[in-house]
Amino acid sequence: MTEPPDDERTGLPGLRAWRQVYLCVLVVVAVWIGLLCALSRLFP
Amino acid sequence: MNALDYAILLGTMLGIAAYAMWSTRGGHDLKGYLKGAGQTGWLTIGLSVMATQASAITFLSTPGQGYESGLGFVQNYFGAPLALIVVSAVFLPIFRRLKVYTAYEYLGHRFDPKTRLLGAGLFLLQRGLGAGITIYAPAIVLSTVMGWRLDATIVCSGLLVVAYTVSGGCDAVSLTQRYQIGVIFAGMVAAFFVLLAKLPPGLGLSGSLVLAGGFHKLEAVDFSLNPDRRYTLWTGLIGGMFLALSYFGTDQSQVQRYLSGASLRESRLGLMFNAVFKIPMQFFILLLGVLIFVFYQFERQPVYFNRAAWDYQVAHGDGPRLHALSAAFDAAKAEERAHLGAWLGARRSGDPSAEAAERAASASAQDRAEAARTETKAVLRRASPTSTANDADYVFITFILDHLPHGLIGLLVTAFFAAALSSKAGELNALGSTTTVDIYRHLARREATDAHYVVMSKLFTALWGFVAIGFALFANLAENLIQAVNILGSVFYGVVLGLFLVAFFLKWVRGTAVFWAALASQALVLGLYFTLTISYLWYNVIGCAACMALSVALQASIDLGGGRGTLAART
């Protein structure tokens, strides 16, 4: 398997491709929004 | 503010500027001056992007917004991470591969010189006209509250930012922004913990959240599809993404920040840093405002936070009416405080029915207090209809000056100036670069030495700085101008985004079609702006959609005409 060029490396543990990084960011954003929803529900 | 506060303010602001000028001293080539030495890491880029976007008004006004309306405003930022992913995946690699200095240079590569000039011209018009606001908006609030001279505040802060931006270029801007955002975070976090410590004994964070929730301040996410609602999940995700894409993808003040990265990886990580932390940062600032609201349920607060405007209208306007409203507000607030004290007691003793009754009674008193405050605002607005001053802007600074210890006051005022200067520096850097690369080098002198272009870039940056200072001084006489300029920004943003989206995604469309489509779309948006009464945020969508649709239609018609022409020539 060929190594990606230096610029394509993410340098992040467990996230080798940028697509994985973007997916991870989307999950984090979804978690933030979920936590905000939970806050609204917990303190009506 | 006392001597300690002034020492912190002057020492920090002058120290950061002097350090940046010293660190970036010496000769620069054009690439080094406009894009940095190419060694900028992801954290500096991330903080720099954050500092450019977050102006002083973000930190001064957003807590006031949290105080007034709760957490709902955070939804506006839901689309920003999506936009940053698109910029990182699509915009950034193309900009870096072509080694452009400005985003508009790319339009020249992709289309033709006239389209590049159009993009650069729209940016300069929009940013240039708004150049003074970043300095003026915090200066008017801080000078009003502190009793400083407005013109001196504008000139001193303006000259400081011009000095280090002109001297060190892109690297100085990134370096100062890194330290300035550190000061901002330190001030906001310190204010948060001092505020928590000042809440009544036994209330704590969880009790404050219960209380804030009872006053509907924690409604952070609204799933409503009602278009009349200003902040919903959907407007935040769709409208917010659209706005953020325009801003992060096509505004040179942001493009310049992430193009300075040592590699594509550093630039991308800097953008992803913002994608992850933008929402929690805005949430934290709004939560600070919500906690200030809770704090003022137990403390005396003015009916109107802008004391200077209040005092002036009491002396020169309808004083008796304002005093009557203030008395009604104070009485309702005193009643509310009594009920909240009883609510706190019932909460401690574990009496749920008494707790619910006292909470309902306090909410009723709060409604009456809010009615008096709303009427006060209306009286003041009638007395001074040309003023655009928003009382929410004064909530946080009033809390800081009345309730925080000296030293921390100095740190927070420093944080506001740091925010003003960091976003101003990014703007000036971008205006200077675009004027040099897209206008001067492109139109006036194509073949000159790097040294010549660096000198011209410094001159143009200084020139835009003086324009900003001049505008800020003039804005004092015409506050409505600020609103007009803000609207003007939205009116141009959509078409510029349309130009870039056509460039990236509609490969068969060429320069002439997109150029005329952009001009026609801009004319359409301006025409609609003067005839319709819809929210100006919609003009971003209309401008972009019109530019893309007209580009496709024009290109199809050109191709069809060309095909017919070719056919006619053949026969």
Coordinates of C-alpha atoms in Angstrom, one line a residue:
Chain A
M1 CA 0.0 0.0 0.0
T2 CA 1.4 3.4 -1.0
E3 CA 1.9 6.1 1.7
P4 CA -0.1 9.3 1.2
P5 CA 2.0 12.4 0.4
D6 CA 3.0 14.5 3.4
D7 CA 0.3 17.1 2.8
E8 CA -2.3 14.4 2.8
R9 CA -1.3 13.0 6.2
T10 CA -3.4 14.2 9.0
G11 CA -0.9 13.4 11.7
L12 CA -3.8 12.6 14.0
P13 CA -3.8 9.3 15.9
G14 CA -6.5 6.9 14.6
L15 CA -7.5 9.3 11.8
R16 CA -5.3 8.7 8.8
A17 CA -7.5 10.2 6.1
W18 CA -9.0 13.7 6.0
R19 CA -12.4 12.1 5.3
Q20 CA -12.1 10.5 8.7
V21 CA -11.2 13.8 10.3
Y22 CA -14.2 15.5 8.7
L23 CA -16.5 12.7 9.8
C24 CA -15.1 13.0 13.4
V25 CA -15.7 16.8 13.3
L26 CA -19.3 16.1 12.2
V27 CA -19.8 13.7 15.0
V28 CA -18.4 16.2 17.5
V29 CA -20.8 18.9 16.2
A30 CA -23.7 16.5 16.4
V31 CA -22.7 15.8 20.0
W32 CA -22.6 19.5 20.8
I33 CA -26.1 20.0 19.4
G34 CA -27.3 16.9 21.2
L35 CA -25.9 18.3 24.5
L36 CA -27.6 21.7 23.9
C37 CA -30.9 19.9 23.3
A38 CA -30.4 17.9 26.5
L39 CA -29.7 21.2 28.4
S40 CA -32.9 22.7 27.1
R41 CA -34.9 19.5 28.2
L42 CA -33.2 19.2 31.6
F43 CA -33.9 22.8 32.6
P44 CA -37.3 23.6 31.1
Chain B
M1 CA -10.7 51.8 36.4
N2 CA -7.8 52.4 38.7
A3 CA -4.0 52.5 38.1
L4 CA -3.7 48.7 38.2
D5 CA -6.4 48.3 35.5
Y6 CA -4.7 50.9 33.3
A7 CA -1.3 49.3 33.8
I8 CA -2.7 45.9 32.7
L9 CA -4.5 47.5 29.7
L10 CA -1.5 49.6 28.4
G11 CA 1.1 47.0 29.4
T12 CA -0.6 44.1 27.6
M13 CA -1.7 46.0 24.5
L14 CA 1.6 47.8 23.9
G15 CA 3.6 44.7 25.0
I16 CA 1.9 42.4 22.5
A17 CA 2.3 45.0 19.7
A18 CA 5.9 45.7 20.5
Y19 CA 6.8 42.0 20.7
A20 CA 5.2 41.3 17.3
M21 CA 7.0 44.2 15.7
W22 CA 10.3 43.1 17.2
S23 CA 9.8 39.5 16.2
T24 CA 8.9 40.3 12.6
R25 CA 11.5 43.1 12.1
G26 CA 13.9 43.0 9.2
G27 CA 13.4 42.8 5.5
H28 CA 10.5 40.9 3.9
D29 CA 9.9 39.6 0.5
L30 CA 6.4 39.8 -0.9
K31 CA 5.5 36.2 -0.1
G32 CA 6.8 36.6 3.5
Y33 CA 5.0 39.9 4.0
L34 CA 1.6 38.8 2.6
K35 CA 1.6 35.1 3.5
G36 CA 4.1 34.8 6.3
A37 CA 7.4 33.0 6.5
G38 CA 5.6 29.7 5.8
Q39 CA 6.2 28.3 9.3
T40 CA 2.8 29.0 10.9
G41 CA 1.5 26.0 12.8
W42 CA -2.1 24.8 13.0
L43 CA -2.7 26.2 16.5
T44 CA -1.6 29.7 15.5
I45 CA -3.8 29.5 12.3
G46 CA -6.8 28.2 14.3
L47 CA -6.5 31.0 16.9
S48 CA -5.9 33.5 14.2
V49 CA -9.0 32.5 12.2
M50 CA -11.0 32.6 15.5
A51 CA -9.5 36.0 16.4
T52 CA -10.3 37.5 13.0
Q53 CA -13.9 36.5 13.2
A54 CA -14.5 37.4 16.8
S55 CA -14.5 41.2 17.1
A56 CA -14.9 43.2 20.3
I57 CA -18.6 43.3 19.8
T58 CA -18.7 39.5 20.0
F59 CA -17.4 39.6 23.5
L60 CA -19.1 42.9 24.6
S61 CA -22.6 42.2 23.0
T62 CA -23.0 38.4 23.0
P63 CA -23.3 38.2 26.9
G64 CA -25.9 40.9 26.6
Q65 CA -27.7 38.8 24.0
G66 CA -27.6 35.9 26.4
Y67 CA -28.9 38.1 29.2
E68 CA -31.8 39.4 27.0
S69 CA -32.8 36.3 24.9
G70 CA -31.0 33.3 26.4
L71 CA -29.0 30.7 24.5
G72 CA -31.0 30.6 21.2
F73 CA -28.4 32.7 19.3
V74 CA -25.9 29.8 19.5
Q75 CA -27.9 28.1 16.6
N76 CA -26.6 30.7 14.2
Y77 CA -23.2 28.9 14.4
F78 CA -24.5 25.4 13.7
G79 CA -23.7 25.7 10.0
A80 CA -20.1 27.1 10.5
P81 CA -18.4 23.6 11.0
L82 CA -20.1 22.3 7.9
A83 CA -18.8 25.4 5.9
L84 CA -15.3 25.0 7.4
I85 CA -15.2 21.3 6.2
V86 CA -16.2 22.4 2.7
V87 CA -13.5 25.2 2.8
S88 CA -10.9 22.7 4.0
A89 CA -11.8 20.0 1.5
V90 CA -12.5 22.1 -1.6
F91 CA -11.3 25.8 -1.4
L92 CA -8.0 25.4 0.5
P93 CA -6.3 22.8 -1.6
I94 CA -7.0 24.7 -4.8
F95 CA -5.8 28.0 -3.3
R96 CA -2.6 26.4 -2.1
R97 CA -1.9 24.4 -5.3
L98 CA -2.1 27.7 -7.3
K99 CA 0.1 29.5 -4.7
V100 CA -2.2 32.5 -4.8
Y101 CA -1.8 35.5 -2.5
T102 CA -5.5 36.3 -2.5
A103 CA -8.7 34.4 -3.2
Y104 CA -9.5 36.7 -6.1
E105 CA -6.2 35.8 -7.8
Y106 CA -7.8 32.3 -8.2
L107 CA -10.7 33.9 -10.1
G108 CA -8.2 35.2 -12.5
H109 CA -6.6 31.8 -13.0
R110 CA -10.0 30.1 -13.4
F111 CA -11.8 32.7 -15.4
D112 CA -10.2 35.9 -16.7
P113 CA -8.7 39.2 -15.4
K114 CA -12.1 41.1 -15.4
T115 CA -13.7 38.5 -13.2
R116 CA -10.8 38.7 -10.8
L117 CA -11.1 42.5 -10.6
L118 CA -14.8 42.1 -10.0
G119 CA -14.3 39.8 -7.1
A120 CA -11.5 42.0 -5.6
G121 CA -13.5 45.1 -6.2
L122 CA -16.6 43.8 -4.4
F123 CA -14.4 42.7 -1.5
L124 CA -12.7 46.1 -1.3
L125 CA -16.0 47.9 -1.5
Q126 CA -17.6 45.8 1.2
R127 CA -14.7 45.6 3.6
G128 CA -13.4 49.1 2.9
L129 CA -16.8 50.7 3.6
G130 CA -17.0 48.6 6.8
A131 CA -13.4 49.3 7.8
G132 CA -14.2 51.8 10.6
I133 CA -16.9 49.8 12.3
T134 CA -14.6 47.2 14.0
I135 CA -12.8 50.2 15.7
Y136 CA -15.9 52.4 16.2
A137 CA -18.3 49.9 17.7
P138 CA -16.3 48.9 20.8
A139 CA -14.9 52.5 21.2
I140 CA -18.4 54.0 21.5
V141 CA -19.4 51.5 24.2
L142 CA -16.2 51.7 26.2
S143 CA -15.8 55.5 25.9
T144 CA -19.4 56.0 26.9
V145 CA -19.0 53.8 30.0
M146 CA -15.5 54.9 31.0
G147 CA -16.0 58.5 30.2
W148 CA -13.1 58.5 27.8
R149 CA -13.0 60.8 24.8
L150 CA -14.4 58.8 21.8
D151 CA -12.1 60.4 19.2
A152 CA -9.0 59.7 21.4
T153 CA -10.1 56.1 21.9
I154 CA -10.6 55.6 18.2
V155 CA -7.3 57.3 17.2
C156 CA -5.1 55.5 19.8
S157 CA -6.4 52.0 19.2
G158 CA -6.5 52.6 15.4
L159 CA -2.9 53.9 15.2
L160 CA -1.6 50.9 17.3
V161 CA -3.1 48.3 15.0
V162 CA -1.9 50.2 11.9
A163 CA 1.6 50.3 13.4
Y164 CA 2.1 46.6 13.9
T165 CA 0.1 45.5 10.9
V166 CA 2.1 47.7 8.5
S167 CA 5.4 46.8 10.2
G168 CA 5.2 43.0 10.3
G169 CA 2.6 42.1 7.8
C170 CA 0.9 38.7 7.9
D171 CA 3.3 37.2 10.5
A172 CA 2.8 40.1 12.9
V173 CA -1.0 39.8 12.6
S174 CA -1.0 36.0 13.3
L175 CA 1.5 36.4 16.2
T176 CA -0.5 39.2 17.9
Q177 CA -3.8 37.4 17.3
R178 CA -2.4 34.3 19.1
Y179 CA -1.6 36.3 22.3
Q180 CA -4.6 38.6 22.0
I181 CA -7.0 35.6 21.9
G182 CA -5.2 34.2 24.9
V183 CA -5.9 37.4 26.8
I184 CA -9.5 37.3 25.7
F185 CA -10.0 33.7 26.9
A186 CA -8.3 34.4 30.2
G187 CA -10.5 37.4 30.8
M188 CA -13.8 35.6 29.9
V189 CA -12.9 32.5 31.9
A190 CA -11.9 34.6 34.9
A191 CA -15.2 36.6 34.7
F192 CA -17.1 33.3 34.5
F193 CA -15.6 31.9 37.7
V194 CA -15.9 35.2 39.6
L195 CA -19.5 35.5 38.5
L196 CA -20.2 31.9 39.8
A197 CA -18.6 32.8 43.1
K198 CA -20.8 35.9 43.4
L199 CA -24.1 34.0 43.0
P200 CA -26.1 33.7 46.3
P201 CA -24.9 30.9 48.7
G202 CA -26.7 27.6 48.0
L203 CA -27.7 28.5 44.4
G204 CA -24.6 27.2 42.5
L205 CA -24.4 26.4 38.8
S206 CA -27.2 23.8 38.9
G207 CA -29.6 26.1 40.8
S208 CA -28.7 28.9 38.4
L209 CA -29.6 26.7 35.4
V210 CA -32.9 25.7 37.0
L211 CA -33.7 29.4 37.6
A212 CA -32.6 30.4 34.1
G213 CA -34.6 27.5 32.6
G214 CA -37.7 28.8 34.4
F215 CA -37.2 32.2 32.7
H216 CA -36.8 30.4 29.3
K217 CA -33.2 31.4 28.9
L218 CA -31.9 27.9 28.2
E219 CA -33.9 27.2 25.1
A220 CA -30.8 26.5 23.0
V221 CA -32.3 24.5 20.1
D222 CA -35.6 25.3 18.4
F223 CA -36.9 22.7 15.9
S224 CA -39.7 25.0 14.6
L225 CA -40.2 25.3 10.9
N226 CA -41.9 28.7 11.4
P227 CA -40.0 31.1 9.1
D228 CA -40.8 34.1 11.4
R229 CA -38.6 32.6 14.1
R230 CA -35.2 34.3 13.8
Y231 CA -33.1 31.5 15.4
T232 CA -33.9 27.9 14.7
L233 CA -31.9 24.7 14.1
W234 CA -32.7 24.9 10.4
T235 CA -31.9 28.6 9.8
G236 CA -28.7 27.9 11.8
L237 CA -27.7 24.9 9.8
I238 CA -28.7 26.2 6.3
G239 CA -28.4 30.0 6.6
G240 CA -25.5 29.7 9.0
M241 CA -23.6 27.4 6.7
F242 CA -24.2 29.7 3.7
L243 CA -23.0 32.8 5.6
A244 CA -19.9 30.9 7.0
L245 CA -19.1 29.6 3.6
S246 CA -19.1 33.1 2.1
Y247 CA -17.0 34.4 5.0
F248 CA -14.4 31.7 5.5
G249 CA -14.2 30.7 1.8
T250 CA -14.2 34.1 0.0
D251 CA -13.3 36.8 2.4
Q252 CA -9.6 37.6 2.1
S253 CA -9.3 38.5 5.8
Q254 CA -9.9 34.8 6.5
V255 CA -8.3 33.3 3.4
Q256 CA -5.1 35.1 4.2
R257 CA -5.0 33.6 7.7
Y258 CA -5.2 30.0 6.6
L259 CA -3.0 30.4 3.5
S260 CA -0.2 31.3 5.9
G261 CA 0.0 27.7 7.1
A262 CA 3.3 25.9 6.9
S263 CA 1.6 23.1 4.9
L264 CA -1.9 22.0 3.7
R265 CA -2.1 19.9 6.9
E266 CA -1.4 22.8 9.2
S267 CA -4.0 25.0 7.4
R268 CA -6.6 22.2 7.5
L269 CA -6.0 21.5 11.2
G270 CA -6.4 25.2 11.9
L271 CA -9.8 25.2 10.2
M272 CA -10.9 22.0 11.9
F273 CA -9.9 23.5 15.3
N274 CA -12.4 26.3 14.6
A275 CA -15.0 23.7 13.4
V276 CA -14.8 21.9 16.7
F277 CA -14.6 24.9 19.1
K278 CA -16.8 27.5 17.4
I279 CA -20.1 26.3 18.9
P280 CA -18.8 25.7 22.4
M281 CA -17.1 29.1 22.4
Q282 CA -20.3 30.9 21.5
F283 CA -22.3 28.8 23.9
F284 CA -19.9 29.7 26.7
I285 CA -20.2 33.5 26.0
L286 CA -24.0 33.2 25.9
L287 CA -24.0 31.2 29.1
L288 CA -22.0 33.9 30.7
G289 CA -24.8 36.3 29.8
V290 CA -27.5 33.9 31.1
L291 CA -25.6 33.7 34.4
I292 CA -25.4 37.5 34.5
F293 CA -29.2 37.5 34.1
V294 CA -29.4 35.1 37.1
F295 CA -27.0 37.2 39.1
Y296 CA -29.2 40.3 38.5
Q297 CA -32.3 38.5 39.8
F298 CA -30.7 38.8 43.3
E299 CA -29.0 42.2 42.9
R300 CA -30.2 45.7 42.1
Q301 CA -29.9 46.5 38.4
P302 CA -30.6 49.6 36.4
V303 CA -33.7 49.7 34.3
Y304 CA -31.5 50.7 31.4
F305 CA -27.8 49.7 31.3
N306 CA -26.6 52.6 29.1
R307 CA -26.4 55.1 31.9
A308 CA -25.1 57.9 29.8
A309 CA -28.1 57.7 27.4
W310 CA -30.4 57.4 30.3
D311 CA -29.0 60.4 32.2
Y312 CA -29.0 62.5 29.1
Q313 CA -32.7 61.8 28.4
V314 CA -33.7 62.3 32.0
A315 CA -32.1 65.7 31.9
H316 CA -33.2 66.7 28.4
G317 CA -36.2 64.5 27.6
D318 CA -39.1 63.0 29.4
G319 CA -37.5 62.8 32.8
P320 CA -40.7 62.3 34.9
R321 CA -41.9 59.4 32.7
L322 CA -38.5 57.7 32.9
H323 CA -38.3 58.1 36.6
A324 CA -41.8 56.6 37.0
L325 CA -40.8 53.6 34.8
S326 CA -37.6 53.2 36.8
A327 CA -39.6 53.2 40.1
A328 CA -42.1 50.6 38.6
F329 CA -39.1 48.5 37.5
D330 CA -37.4 48.7 41.0
A331 CA -40.7 47.8 42.8
A332 CA -41.2 44.7 40.5
K333 CA -37.6 43.7 41.0
A334 CA -37.8 44.0 44.8
E335 CA -40.9 41.8 44.8
E336 CA -39.1 39.3 42.5
R337 CA -36.1 39.2 44.8
A338 CA -38.3 38.5 47.8
H339 CA -40.0 35.6 46.0
L340 CA -36.6 34.2 44.7
G341 CA -35.2 34.3 48.3
A342 CA -38.3 32.3 49.4
W343 CA -37.8 30.0 46.4
L344 CA -34.1 29.4 47.4
G345 CA -35.3 28.7 51.0
A346 CA -37.9 26.2 49.8
R347 CA -35.3 24.6 47.6
R348 CA -32.9 24.1 50.5
S349 CA -35.6 22.7 52.7
G350 CA -36.9 20.4 50.0
D351 CA -40.5 21.7 49.7
P352 CA -41.4 21.3 46.0
S353 CA -44.9 22.9 46.2
A354 CA -43.6 26.0 47.9
E355 CA -40.7 26.0 45.4
A356 CA -43.1 25.9 42.4
A357 CA -45.3 28.6 43.9
E358 CA -42.4 31.0 44.6
R359 CA -41.0 30.4 41.2
A360 CA -44.3 31.3 39.5
A361 CA -44.7 34.4 41.7
S362 CA -41.1 35.5 40.8
A363 CA -41.8 34.9 37.1
S364 CA -44.9 37.1 37.3
A365 CA -42.9 39.9 39.0
Q366 CA -40.1 39.5 36.4
D367 CA -42.7 39.9 33.6
R368 CA -43.8 43.3 35.1
A369 CA -40.2 44.4 35.5
E370 CA -39.5 43.4 31.8
A371 CA -42.6 45.4 30.7
A372 CA -41.2 48.5 32.5
R373 CA -37.8 47.9 30.8
T374 CA -39.4 47.5 27.4
E375 CA -41.4 50.7 27.8
T376 CA -38.2 52.5 29.0
K377 CA -36.4 51.4 25.8
A378 CA -39.4 52.6 23.7
V379 CA -39.4 56.1 25.4
L380 CA -35.6 56.4 24.9
R381 CA -35.9 55.3 21.3
R382 CA -38.7 57.8 20.6
A383 CA -36.5 60.5 22.2
S384 CA -33.5 59.6 20.0
P385 CA -34.8 57.8 16.9
T386 CA -31.5 58.1 15.0
S387 CA -29.5 56.2 17.6
T388 CA -28.7 52.6 16.9
A389 CA -27.4 52.1 20.4
N390 CA -28.5 48.7 21.8
D391 CA -28.8 48.4 25.6
A392 CA -27.7 44.8 25.5
D393 CA -24.2 46.0 24.5
Y394 CA -23.9 47.7 27.9
V395 CA -25.0 44.7 30.1
F396 CA -21.6 42.9 30.4
I397 CA -19.5 46.1 30.7
T398 CA -21.8 47.4 33.4
F399 CA -21.6 44.1 35.3
I400 CA -17.8 44.2 35.0
L401 CA -17.4 47.7 36.3
D402 CA -19.9 47.4 39.1
H403 CA -19.1 43.9 40.4
L404 CA -15.7 42.7 39.4
P405 CA -12.4 43.5 41.3
H406 CA -9.8 45.8 40.0
G407 CA -7.2 44.0 38.0
L408 CA -9.9 41.8 36.5
I409 CA -11.6 44.9 35.2
G410 CA -8.3 45.9 33.5
L411 CA -8.0 42.3 32.1
L412 CA -11.5 42.4 30.6
V413 CA -11.2 45.9 29.1
T414 CA -7.9 44.7 27.7
A415 CA -9.7 41.6 26.3
F416 CA -12.2 43.9 24.5
F417 CA -9.4 46.0 22.9
A418 CA -7.5 42.8 22.0
A419 CA -10.6 41.5 20.2
A420 CA -11.1 44.8 18.4
L421 CA -7.4 45.0 17.3
S422 CA -7.2 41.4 16.3
S423 CA -10.1 41.5 13.9
K424 CA -9.1 44.9 12.6
A425 CA -5.5 43.7 11.9
G426 CA -6.9 40.8 9.9
E427 CA -9.0 43.2 7.8
L428 CA -6.3 45.7 7.2
N429 CA -3.9 43.0 6.2
A430 CA -6.4 41.6 3.7
L431 CA -7.3 45.1 2.3
G432 CA -3.6 45.9 1.8
S433 CA -2.9 42.6 0.1
T434 CA -5.9 42.7 -2.2
T435 CA -5.2 46.3 -3.2
T436 CA -1.5 45.5 -3.9
V437 CA -1.9 42.1 -5.7
D438 CA -5.2 42.4 -7.4
I439 CA -5.4 46.1 -8.2
Y440 CA -1.9 47.7 -8.2
R441 CA 0.3 44.8 -9.5
H442 CA -2.4 43.7 -11.9
L443 CA -3.4 47.1 -13.3
A444 CA -0.7 49.7 -12.6
R445 CA 2.8 48.0 -12.4
R446 CA 3.1 44.4 -13.6
E447 CA 6.9 44.1 -13.5
A448 CA 8.5 45.5 -10.4
T449 CA 10.7 44.2 -7.7
D450 CA 9.5 42.3 -4.7
A451 CA 10.8 45.2 -2.5
H452 CA 8.7 47.7 -4.4
Y453 CA 5.5 45.6 -3.9
V454 CA 6.3 45.2 -0.2
V455 CA 6.6 49.0 0.1
M456 CA 3.4 49.5 -1.8
S457 CA 1.6 46.9 0.3
K458 CA 2.7 48.7 3.5
L459 CA 1.5 52.0 2.0
F460 CA -1.9 50.5 1.1
T461 CA -2.3 48.8 4.5
A462 CA -1.6 52.2 6.2
L463 CA -3.9 54.0 3.8
W464 CA -6.8 51.6 4.7
G465 CA -6.0 52.0 8.4
F466 CA -6.3 55.8 8.1
V467 CA -9.6 55.3 6.1
A468 CA -10.9 53.1 8.9
I469 CA -9.9 55.7 11.6
G470 CA -11.5 58.5 9.6
F471 CA -14.7 56.5 9.0
A472 CA -14.9 55.6 12.7
L473 CA -14.5 59.3 13.7
F474 CA -17.2 60.3 11.1
A475 CA -19.5 57.5 12.2
N476 CA -19.9 59.3 15.5
L477 CA -21.9 61.9 13.6
A478 CA -24.0 59.3 11.6
E479 CA -24.7 56.2 13.6
N480 CA -27.3 55.0 11.1
L481 CA -24.4 54.6 8.6
I482 CA -23.2 51.6 10.6
Q483 CA -26.4 49.7 10.0
A484 CA -26.4 50.7 6.4
V485 CA -22.8 49.4 5.9
N486 CA -23.6 46.1 7.7
I487 CA -26.5 45.6 5.3
L488 CA -24.3 46.6 2.4
G489 CA -22.0 43.7 3.4
S490 CA -24.7 41.1 3.2
V491 CA -25.9 42.6 -0.2
F492 CA -22.4 41.9 -1.7
Y493 CA -21.5 38.6 0.0
G494 CA -23.9 36.3 -1.9
V495 CA -22.7 37.3 -5.4
V496 CA -19.0 36.8 -4.4
L497 CA -19.8 33.4 -3.1
G498 CA -21.7 32.7 -6.3
L499 CA -18.5 33.5 -8.3
F500 CA -16.5 31.0 -6.3
L501 CA -19.1 28.2 -6.3
V502 CA -19.3 28.5 -10.1
A503 CA -15.5 28.4 -10.3
F504 CA -15.3 25.3 -8.2
F505 CA -18.3 23.3 -9.2
L506 CA -19.5 24.4 -12.7
K507 CA -16.4 23.7 -14.7
W508 CA -17.9 24.3 -18.1
V509 CA -18.9 27.9 -17.3
R510 CA -16.3 30.5 -18.5
G511 CA -15.2 34.0 -17.6
T512 CA -17.5 36.1 -19.7
A513 CA -20.7 34.3 -18.7
V514 CA -19.9 34.4 -15.0
F515 CA -18.8 38.1 -15.1
W516 CA -22.0 39.3 -16.7
A517 CA -24.0 37.0 -14.5
A518 CA -22.4 38.4 -11.4
L519 CA -23.0 42.0 -12.5
A520 CA -26.7 41.2 -13.3
S521 CA -27.1 39.3 -10.0
Q522 CA -25.6 42.2 -8.1
A523 CA -28.0 44.6 -9.9
L524 CA -30.9 42.3 -9.0
V525 CA -29.9 42.1 -5.4
L526 CA -29.6 45.9 -5.1
G527 CA -33.0 46.3 -6.9
L528 CA -34.6 43.8 -4.5
Y529 CA -33.0 45.5 -1.5
F530 CA -34.6 48.8 -2.4
T531 CA -38.0 47.3 -3.1
L532 CA -38.5 44.4 -0.7
T533 CA -38.6 44.3 3.1
I534 CA -37.3 40.8 3.7
S535 CA -34.4 40.2 6.2
Y536 CA -31.2 41.3 4.6
L537 CA -29.7 37.8 5.4
W538 CA -31.7 36.4 2.5
Y539 CA -29.8 38.5 0.0
N540 CA -26.8 36.2 0.5
V541 CA -28.9 33.3 -0.8
I542 CA -30.5 35.2 -3.6
G543 CA -27.2 36.7 -4.8
C544 CA -25.4 33.4 -4.8
A545 CA -28.3 31.5 -6.4
A546 CA -28.9 34.2 -9.1
C547 CA -25.2 34.3 -9.9
M548 CA -25.0 30.5 -10.4
A549 CA -28.2 30.2 -12.3
L550 CA -27.5 33.2 -14.6
S551 CA -23.9 31.9 -15.3
V552 CA -25.3 28.6 -16.5
A553 CA -27.9 30.2 -18.6
L554 CA -25.5 32.7 -20.1
Q555 CA -22.9 30.1 -20.8
A556 CA -25.5 27.9 -22.5
S557 CA -26.6 30.8 -24.6
I558 CA -23.0 31.7 -25.5
D559 CA -22.3 28.0 -26.4
L560 CA -25.5 27.8 -28.5
G561 CA -24.7 31.1 -30.3
G562 CA -21.1 29.9 -30.9
G563 CA -22.4 26.6 -32.2
R564 CA -24.7 28.3 -34.6
G565 CA -21.9 30.6 -35.6
T566 CA -19.6 27.7 -36.3
L567 CA -22.4 25.9 -38.2
A568 CA -23.1 29.0 -40.3
A569 CA -19.4 29.4 -41.1
R570 CA -19.2 25.8 -42.1
T571 CA -22.2 26.0 -44.4

